[in-house]
Amino acid sequence: MATDLRRRLPFHRRAFLLLISLSWALVVCFILFQYVRERRYKVSSLDAVLQLENVHLLDLVERPQGLDLEPLVTADLPDTLRVTLIGFDGEVLYDSYNETGHSNTVSENHLTRPEVAAAMATGAGYTIKRLSESTSERYFYSARRGRDVMIRTAVPYTYSLYRSLRADMGFLWFILAVAVVISVIGYFATRRLGRQIERLRRFAERAERGERIECLTAQARDEIDDISNHVIGLYAELQKTIGERDREHAKALHETQEKVRIKRQLTNNINHELKTPVASISGYIETILSNDRMDDATRTAFLRRCLAQCERLGKLLSDVATITRMDDGSLQMDRERVVLNDIVSEIAEEVSLQPAERRLRVNCDFGDDVAVVGNREMLASIFRNLASNAVAYSSGRDIFIHLLAEDGESYTISFADNGIGVEEEHLPRLFERFYRVDKGRSRKLGGTGLGLSIVKNAVAMHGGRIEARNRVSGGLEFIFTLKKSS
């Protein structure tokens, strides 16, 4: 039914009905609130006047020597004011209505009266409109508790009292008039909005059919007209360059699919790489827990293997974080002047701390300072990962770092070893993520398969390119360029 209603009613009418419903709901709520508030104020004002009279009368009858009704009996009270003196036990001690010649036919205990019960509980109370059982008339009652007794005053609930307590309805007509004005303004505003939406709807239908749309603009009288004209104008311009749009779309789609493929491949590779160390750690720990009689030496050996696998996991996660940061935040990396000589010196010191069977000599022919503008951490990762690769897999004894060329924009650097090199078929894939020439040996040495990929990304971030080749004299050589100011 709601769907049929939307089809039958145009948008501007539905918007108008919604606006009117909300506006009138607010008006009704405000009127009710104001009515109750004003009436409560008038009732409280009348009660305050009667409470002043109650205080005065209590002062007359409550004396230090005891209760004295004489001043109350002889008091000159208004004819319309009824005064009742009530004991704390609920018995009526005095009623001005009886004193005027009427007989008291009601002897019911007055503690059940609402105003009397409220006065006993809180010190004061009132009842707006209650039928008196003794006079069969309706009164406005106001009661107050004194030191020895309670006193209650009442005025007849006549039509004039009803009018005085009724809320002023002048504000009601004013609010209704404002609501009518808002409704009229809302109608014209929503109708104008509906016309523009209808224009856009017709435009959308023509665009969906592929019709040619000329850039014809209506006179702009407000922001909605401006938006409509701008949208239609943009589409008209877009039709003129539809071929270029399609080519850009295809290119963007290809890039998106390639990113999705790379991310999926990276996720699968990470999952595969994590299985081996996690399985090893789990196996060692299960063995330790299930064998209470295992000697300390074996247990320590197993724990050391667990630690080695944990370190491998840590390095893998660190490399993955580096790759992710390169993919997502290369434009936000901090750049500074970095002297490559200092980085090479640090790498040489790190390599010298390797065990003797894996230690390589670092030979660098940098003369003067080779300085570039870039991210020091990323630049250091280039040389550190290349050095780690040589230490782990080259089986050589030396690392050679040469400055091959320099021009006004960049440096060309060679990083080589005198090891065994790699087969030619592997060279094009060395920089792929998780690619290993010898998978079994790489995992045994703790490699993550991400080092050379990090190198390639770090070089690209600094405006350079890198390639790998086997040296004629033996070993693997990486040649890369770094822009002086990338």
C-alpha angles and dihedrals in degrees: 000000000000090000092051090050091053090051094049098044122059118235095255091055093049089049090048092051091049092048092047092047092052093044095050092044088056091046093052092047091049093048092050092047094048093045094052092043095051094044091049089051093052093046090050090050092053091046090051090055092050091045089057088053089048091054091049093050092047089055088055099051102034108075129168090250093052143276114337119186096180097087089050094049093049095041117118100238126180114261092237094052117089116198124196126184113205130186123227088254090062097253118136110242097178137003121183089207090065092044090061091065102275118127119238107237097168122074098165116140109263097213088092093061109107096230092046092048090050092049091051091050103039106011096255140040144160142200119209103206121003132154113242112227092206099049101021088227130118118247142180103235128202120181134186131187117230133188096277106007144012123248125204128192125192139183124201113262096236130165091262090053090048090053092048092051094044115100117256107261095199091093089052093062090045092053091046090052090051090049091052091050091049090050092053093047090046091052094055093041094051092043090055091047089049092055092054092046090050089052090051090047092055089047090051092051092051091046091050090054090050095242118163110254121201118216095253112157129196122225107283113231099160144000093282090059089048091052093048093049092046094050093049091045092051091051092049090053090046092056090057091059100037094130094055090046092055092050092049091047092052090048093049091047091052091049091049092050090047091052090049090049092049092047091048091048091048091050092049092047093049090049090050093047093049095053096069100052092038091051091047093050091046092049094049093047093047089050091051093047095046095048111064092172097056111132121242095249093056092044091051090049091052092048090050089053089050089051091050091052090048090052089050090052090049092052091047092052091046092052092046090051090051092050091048092049090051092050096047108028112028092122092055098052118122115249130202141152107288125188108214091203089069092050092050090051091053092048091049090053092049092050091050089060093061119108113277094254091055100034117119131190116241115218116188126176098192106140112179121021112296101209131179135172110243147091111315094208093053093045090050090050089059095059095034094054093044089050092047090050091052093047093048103041114012098075086208132127103223142050118205122201115186135176100226100179144352133196135165093283110032151007125238111213132187121209112186143157133203095233134114098290122208135277114272093243091065098051097084091053101043093103095050116114114263092000113145130184092206107020097186094050093043093055092045090056092048098251119160099202091235102090099092091040088056089049092053093048093046091051091048091050088059094050097259142115132226135201135177130220140161117258118238090231092048135277136067124289129198117198117192140161129224122194115231091225112018 
